Structure formats: structure tokens, C-alpha cells
Amino acid sequence: MVSPPWLENLSSSVLSHVNIVAFIVFLIVCYLVNFYQKQRDLANIPPGPRPWPIFGNFGGFLIPSFIRRRFGRQTYITDKNAVVILTEQANVYGNVYSLFVGSQLVVVLNGYEVVKDALSNHPDVFSDRPAIPVVTIMTKRKGIVFAPYGPVWRKQRKFCHTTLRNFGLGKLSLEPCILQGLATIKTELLRLNEESRGAGVDLAPLIGNAVSNIICSMILGQRFHHEDREFRTVLSLMVRGLEICVNSPAVLINIFPLLYFLPFGVFKELRQVEGDITVFLKRIIAKHRETLNPDNPRDLADMYLMEMLAQQAAGEEDSSFTEDYLFYIIGDLFIAGTDTTTNSVLWVLLYMVLHPDIQDKVQAEIDEVVGKHRVLSLTDKGSLPFTEATIMEVQRLTVVVPLGIPHMASKTTEFRGYTIPKGTVVLPNLWSVHRDPTVWDDPDSFNPARFLDDEGKLLRKECFIPFGIGRRVCMGEQLAKMELFLTVTSLLQAFKFRLPEGVPPPPLHGRFGLTLAPCPYTVCVSLRR
């Protein structure tokens, strides 16, 4: 029996509505399951401030701090930076507390015992890196610094560390390279100081160029002249890019990733910075590929290309050694090897200007041990305990990477009575470690003597961790220590530093980007006879 058309249409309509209702019910069930699963996952997370909808805690106390800094009467006037605010939250919620960046859970670790417990005692859980949108977009989760923890990262890090050691990392053989850059700084510093007519010299470009040239000689096999316009531009772009990522509205990319593609403002500027640095580095890699001589490798780039070709010849199809990966490794080492050490030197010299009595004591020790004319060497380090203690005290107070590089929980774990779900971003607050009153007496005061014993010998303290701790400890720690010691001592041996007449000292809260840089300042120099 044939059904009438109207009945077929009715059946079809009813079936269509049933499918729609079933689909809606399915979505509701999925939402409820996801909701209750999330509630269960977050049931025992560490306490923390109540997040705002959509923005999380960015809308609470991080964004207002940025607005005060950027749009106040003076760009750098603010009572507190983000690191200080994050540290103060521990007084309210404890040394392990939670924040939300959008919907992303972030756990902040404060104080030496907590940070050490997480990174040293639970390295299998807390050694991974999160996929932070603004970082992921630019690094593709490759390289050394931001790459996820695992076999590929371990292989790449081991290769880079071994290769850099072969080219002098942490060895006395690198000393001439460092001293070569210092000779340029001294010459230029005198010239610029005379031209300034008392207005003072901005040390940042000179220090940045010299420091960057050291890592460039190891990874790229070349040095750049301090007046090389392109190289100076790249260095300034690097600093600007780091500042944009952390200290501008571009941080909202971490909540709304599509903002990265906006054709205006800091979003457009960030893409331009990334593009210009990419062109610079890829041109150098291409030149290395064209001039590669396997019998005479010049630097890390050559060694990497040779390893890549060897693995390709051996038919290793899944090899992680690719030219693309090399690009991100060079970018990591270039940026990390420049910005952190440059800012460390600038902080030390700023503290010497603000504490002329300490500057005098450092110079007196150098005069007594080395004299005023003999070139300093790394072998002098053990004979200059007060000088080294002063450098360490500045590092303690300033912590150029105050929140470390973000870690991530690779699996759900119980930590100090709380549940840390898999995928949680973990911030080891190194600033709080170095201001921890349970391990430092009067932690906010500048006192180099805290690193000396009763006999004036240097004290090594395990709670002093400016380069981090655990499996993700800074690979360039030894190089940075060499550069910092030789640069600071050589400059203080040669010059007396002071602020220009009538110029107020810069505030000490610094400029918070990926690293904590001092606010811009100039100095007047005079030769020590």
C-alpha cells in the first residue's frame, strides 16, 4: 500500500526534528560530561584569587598593573611590577597558588623549598614546556628553550651542549674572545662619554653588542662590528620583541590567539619583528650551507649541518636534525645568550653607580690582586671574593629571568597536598626564592657580605639559583658567569662610573619582559689612573 505524499512529508519532518533534538541532547551531554570532568580535575587545585570570566586573572591584577605602567604620566612609573604582585599573592594564598590565564590553569611556586621540591624532586612531572600561544606561534615548539621535554629535546640539547663545549663553552680558551669585545667597549665608551658633554652614555648597545658577539662566534662563526647597522637593528628588535610578548596588549594573544594576525598596533609590530629576525638568521644559515667544509667546521651551525647530512645519508627518516630545527636552536641561543647576560651586566653597573662605596671596595680589591694595568683573567676569580660576592648579590636582587621559563605538568600529580592536573602551566617564581625571608636575612637589602664568611671567603648557597634548577637549568650558565665576571671586573678596573649631574637615579623595579631589564639609564665615566 502506497502512503500518501502528505504522510511521507510528515514522517520525514518528524524524523528530521528527532535528529535535531538528538543532536542537541548529545551536545548537552558532552558539555555536562566535560563540565563535571573539569570540575573534578579542579576540585583540589591550589587556592588563588577569583578569576574574571574569559580573561581569568589577567583581568584582576596583571592588566591593571600594565595599564598603570604604560599609560601613566611616565612610562615606567608604577608602585609594583608583575613579579612583585605575584610574589605578594603568596602572603594571601600560600606558596603554591593558582591563577587562570583565560581558561588555562597556572600554578605559581614561591619560596626556595617549594621551587626546589618541584623542579629537583619531581623532574619527571615538571620538566615539560607548555604550548603558550604567543610562544608556540613563533617557535613552533622547536629549539632548546621552549621545546617540549622528551627524547627529541634531550638529543638536541646534548648535541648543542657538547658542540658548544668543543668551541669553548665554560673553558679558558674562550677568554680571548670575551676580552676582544671588552677592548671595543672601552674604546667606544671613552669616545661616547666625551661626545656626550656630561649627559652620560647609554651602556646597553655597547654591552649588548659585545655579549652577543661572543655567542655569535660560537654558533655562527663570526663577529659583527659594533657599528654594523643591520646587527644593531636585530639586537634592538630582539629586545623589543621580548618586551611586546610580555609587557603589552600582545599578552592577550595567549587568550585569543587570532589577535596575532591583527593588521595594526603591537600585533602587527610583533609579526614584523619576527619576520626581520627570521630573514637575518635564515640568510646566515643559507650561507653556512653553501660554504660548508666538513673537514673544517667553523661553529655550531656547521656541526649541526654535518650531523643532519650524516643522518640523511644513513637513511634516518625520522631524524629531528633538520635545517628548520637548526633555525629555532640558533634563535634560542642568539636571544638567550644575549639578553640575559646583557641585562645582568647592566644591573651590576647600575648598582655600582647607586652604591659608590661598594664600587670603591670592588675596585680596591681588583687593584690589590690584579693591579690597574694587567689584563684580568678568569684565573683571578678565586682571588676576588668581594667582587664575586657583589656580582652575586646583584643577581640575587634582580633575577633577570624572575619567573624562569614556564614549565608544565606532564601528568596529573599530587604536590604538597594539592592536585596539579596534566597540562597545568607551572611558574617557578625565582624572584620569590631570592627574596625568601626563611633563607635570606633582610632579603630586600643590598648586602654583598651575605655571600662571604667570617674570613672574607666566598660562600656558595644552594638557595642562590639565578640560572634555574633541575633538568631545565640554563645550558649557558658557565658562559654567562664567565662573561659577567670578565666584563664587570674589566670595566671597573678601567673606569669610575657615576650618574650625570642632576639626573635622578632610575627606579629599581626594572622593565619586565621575558627578562627583567633595568630601566634606561646613562652614566658618566672617567679613567682610573
PDB file of N, CA, C and O in Angstrom, residues 184-212:
ATOM      1  N   THR A 184      86.830  46.729  22.656  1.00  0.00           N
ATOM      2  CA  THR A 184      85.976  47.633  21.859  1.00  0.00           C
ATOM      3  C   THR A 184      85.109  48.492  22.766  1.00  0.00           C
ATOM      4  O   THR A 184      84.948  49.698  22.541  1.00  0.00           O
ATOM      5  N   ILE A 185      84.542  47.880  23.793  1.00  0.00           N
ATOM      6  CA  ILE A 185      83.696  48.633  24.724  1.00  0.00           C
ATOM      7  C   ILE A 185      84.477  49.784  25.350  1.00  0.00           C
ATOM      8  O   ILE A 185      84.003  50.925  25.415  1.00  0.00           O
ATOM      9  N   LYS A 186      85.683  49.509  25.804  1.00  0.00           N
ATOM     10  CA  LYS A 186      86.474  50.542  26.480  1.00  0.00           C
ATOM     11  C   LYS A 186      86.776  51.720  25.556  1.00  0.00           C
ATOM     12  O   LYS A 186      86.639  52.887  25.941  1.00  0.00           O
ATOM     13  N   THR A 187      87.162  51.408  24.334  1.00  0.00           N
ATOM     14  CA  THR A 187      87.479  52.471  23.375  1.00  0.00           C
ATOM     15  C   THR A 187      86.253  53.315  23.069  1.00  0.00           C
ATOM     16  O   THR A 187      86.298  54.554  23.088  1.00  0.00           O
ATOM     17  N   GLU A 188      85.150  52.652  22.780  1.00  0.00           N
ATOM     18  CA  GLU A 188      83.919  53.364  22.429  1.00  0.00           C
ATOM     19  C   GLU A 188      83.353  54.127  23.613  1.00  0.00           C
ATOM     20  O   GLU A 188      82.791  55.214  23.459  1.00  0.00           O
ATOM     21  N   LEU A 189      83.503  53.577  24.810  1.00  0.00           N
ATOM     22  CA  LEU A 189      82.959  54.224  25.997  1.00  0.00           C
ATOM     23  C   LEU A 189      83.618  55.577  26.234  1.00  0.00           C
ATOM     24  O   LEU A 189      82.939  56.574  26.536  1.00  0.00           O
ATOM     25  N   LEU A 190      84.904  55.640  26.067  1.00  0.00           N
ATOM     26  CA  LEU A 190      85.605  56.917  26.235  1.00  0.00           C
ATOM     27  C   LEU A 190      85.168  57.931  25.180  1.00  0.00           C
ATOM     28  O   LEU A 190      84.937  59.107  25.470  1.00  0.00           O
ATOM     29  N   ARG A 191      85.058  57.459  23.931  1.00  0.00           N
ATOM     30  CA  ARG A 191      84.663  58.360  22.847  1.00  0.00           C
ATOM     31  C   ARG A 191      83.255  58.906  23.063  1.00  0.00           C
ATOM     32  O   ARG A 191      83.007  60.117  22.962  1.00  0.00           O
ATOM     33  N   LEU A 192      82.319  58.012  23.376  1.00  0.00           N
ATOM     34  CA  LEU A 192      80.929  58.432  23.562  1.00  0.00           C
ATOM     35  C   LEU A 192      80.771  59.319  24.792  1.00  0.00           C
ATOM     36  O   LEU A 192      79.963  60.251  24.795  1.00  0.00           O
ATOM     37  N   ASN A 193      81.545  59.043  25.821  1.00  0.00           N
ATOM     38  CA  ASN A 193      81.464  59.855  27.033  1.00  0.00           C
ATOM     39  C   ASN A 193      81.914  61.284  26.751  1.00  0.00           C
ATOM     40  O   ASN A 193      81.310  62.251  27.220  1.00  0.00           O
ATOM     41  N   GLU A 194      82.966  61.420  25.948  1.00  0.00           N
ATOM     42  CA  GLU A 194      83.455  62.762  25.607  1.00  0.00           C
ATOM     43  C   GLU A 194      82.434  63.499  24.746  1.00  0.00           C
ATOM     44  O   GLU A 194      82.189  64.697  24.942  1.00  0.00           O
ATOM     45  N   GLU A 195      81.830  62.776  23.803  1.00  0.00           N
ATOM     46  CA  GLU A 195      80.842  63.402  22.924  1.00  0.00           C
ATOM     47  C   GLU A 195      79.569  63.788  23.669  1.00  0.00           C
ATOM     48  O   GLU A 195      78.848  64.693  23.248  1.00  0.00           O
ATOM     49  N   SER A 196      79.262  63.101  24.759  1.00  0.00           N
ATOM     50  CA  SER A 196      78.006  63.362  25.478  1.00  0.00           C
ATOM     51  C   SER A 196      78.040  64.685  26.238  1.00  0.00           C
ATOM     52  O   SER A 196      76.988  65.194  26.623  1.00  0.00           O
ATOM     53  N   ARG A 197      79.247  65.229  26.489  1.00  0.00           N
ATOM     54  CA  ARG A 197      79.404  66.508  27.195  1.00  0.00           C
ATOM     55  C   ARG A 197      78.663  66.511  28.541  1.00  0.00           C
ATOM     56  O   ARG A 197      77.949  67.445  28.871  1.00  0.00           O
ATOM     57  N   GLY A 198      78.838  65.427  29.274  1.00  0.00           N
ATOM     58  CA  GLY A 198      78.265  65.360  30.621  1.00  0.00           C
ATOM     59  C   GLY A 198      76.894  64.739  30.696  1.00  0.00           C
ATOM     60  O   GLY A 198      76.367  64.521  31.798  1.00  0.00           O
ATOM     61  N   ALA A 199      76.264  64.456  29.560  1.00  0.00           N
ATOM     62  CA  ALA A 199      74.917  63.879  29.571  1.00  0.00           C
ATOM     63  C   ALA A 199      74.941  62.390  29.866  1.00  0.00           C
ATOM     64  O   ALA A 199      73.907  61.790  30.181  1.00  0.00           O
ATOM     65  N   GLY A 200      76.108  61.774  29.744  1.00  0.00           N
ATOM     66  CA  GLY A 200      76.214  60.359  30.052  1.00  0.00           C
ATOM     67  C   GLY A 200      76.051  59.470  28.832  1.00  0.00           C
ATOM     68  O   GLY A 200      75.604  59.913  27.766  1.00  0.00           O
ATOM     69  N   VAL A 201      76.430  58.207  28.983  1.00  0.00           N
ATOM     70  CA  VAL A 201      76.416  57.229  27.898  1.00  0.00           C
ATOM     71  C   VAL A 201      75.433  56.115  28.231  1.00  0.00           C
ATOM     72  O   VAL A 201      75.382  55.628  29.368  1.00  0.00           O
ATOM     73  N   ASP A 202      74.650  55.725  27.243  1.00  0.00           N
ATOM     74  CA  ASP A 202      73.786  54.555  27.379  1.00  0.00           C
ATOM     75  C   ASP A 202      74.645  53.314  27.130  1.00  0.00           C
ATOM     76  O   ASP A 202      75.134  53.098  26.015  1.00  0.00           O
ATOM     77  N   LEU A 203      74.839  52.507  28.165  1.00  0.00           N
ATOM     78  CA  LEU A 203      75.721  51.350  28.070  1.00  0.00           C
ATOM     79  C   LEU A 203      75.104  50.183  27.303  1.00  0.00           C
ATOM     80  O   LEU A 203      75.829  49.304  26.814  1.00  0.00           O
ATOM     81  N   ALA A 204      73.782  50.157  27.208  1.00  0.00           N
ATOM     82  CA  ALA A 204      73.092  48.972  26.689  1.00  0.00           C
ATOM     83  C   ALA A 204      73.555  48.547  25.295  1.00  0.00           C
ATOM     84  O   ALA A 204      73.838  47.362  25.075  1.00  0.00           O
ATOM     85  N   PRO A 205      73.649  49.448  24.303  1.00  0.00           N
ATOM     86  CA  PRO A 205      74.076  48.998  22.975  1.00  0.00           C
ATOM     87  C   PRO A 205      75.485  48.415  22.965  1.00  0.00           C
ATOM     88  O   PRO A 205      75.742  47.405  22.297  1.00  0.00           O
ATOM     89  N   LEU A 206      76.419  49.050  23.680  1.00  0.00           N
ATOM     90  CA  LEU A 206      77.798  48.561  23.712  1.00  0.00           C
ATOM     91  C   LEU A 206      77.888  47.189  24.371  1.00  0.00           C
ATOM     92  O   LEU A 206      78.533  46.266  23.854  1.00  0.00           O
ATOM     93  N   ILE A 207      77.246  47.047  25.532  1.00  0.00           N
ATOM     94  CA  ILE A 207      77.288  45.768  26.249  1.00  0.00           C
ATOM     95  C   ILE A 207      76.584  44.694  25.431  1.00  0.00           C
ATOM     96  O   ILE A 207      77.080  43.566  25.286  1.00  0.00           O
ATOM     97  N   GLY A 208      75.417  45.026  24.883  1.00  0.00           N
ATOM     98  CA  GLY A 208      74.652  44.058  24.108  1.00  0.00           C
ATOM     99  C   GLY A 208      75.416  43.542  22.904  1.00  0.00           C
ATOM    100  O   GLY A 208      75.403  42.342  22.604  1.00  0.00           O
ATOM    101  N   ASN A 209      76.108  44.438  22.214  1.00  0.00           N
ATOM    102  CA  ASN A 209      76.878  44.034  21.041  1.00  0.00           C
ATOM    103  C   ASN A 209      78.020  43.099  21.425  1.00  0.00           C
ATOM    104  O   ASN A 209      78.242  42.064  20.784  1.00  0.00           O
ATOM    105  N   ALA A 210      78.746  43.448  22.481  1.00  0.00           N
ATOM    106  CA  ALA A 210      79.891  42.627  22.897  1.00  0.00           C
ATOM    107  C   ALA A 210      79.446  41.249  23.357  1.00  0.00           C
ATOM    108  O   ALA A 210      80.043  40.224  23.000  1.00  0.00           O
ATOM    109  N   VAL A 211      78.378  41.199  24.154  1.00  0.00           N
ATOM    110  CA  VAL A 211      77.875  39.917  24.658  1.00  0.00           C
ATOM    111  C   VAL A 211      77.347  39.061  23.511  1.00  0.00           C
ATOM    112  O   VAL A 211      77.628  37.861  23.429  1.00  0.00           O
ATOM    113  N   SER A 212      76.597  39.676  22.618  1.00  0.00           N
ATOM    114  CA  SER A 212      76.032  38.926  21.506  1.00  0.00           C
ATOM    115  C   SER A 212      77.110  38.369  20.597  1.00  0.00           C
ATOM    116  O   SER A 212      76.988  37.257  20.064  1.00  0.00           O
TER     117      SER A 212
END
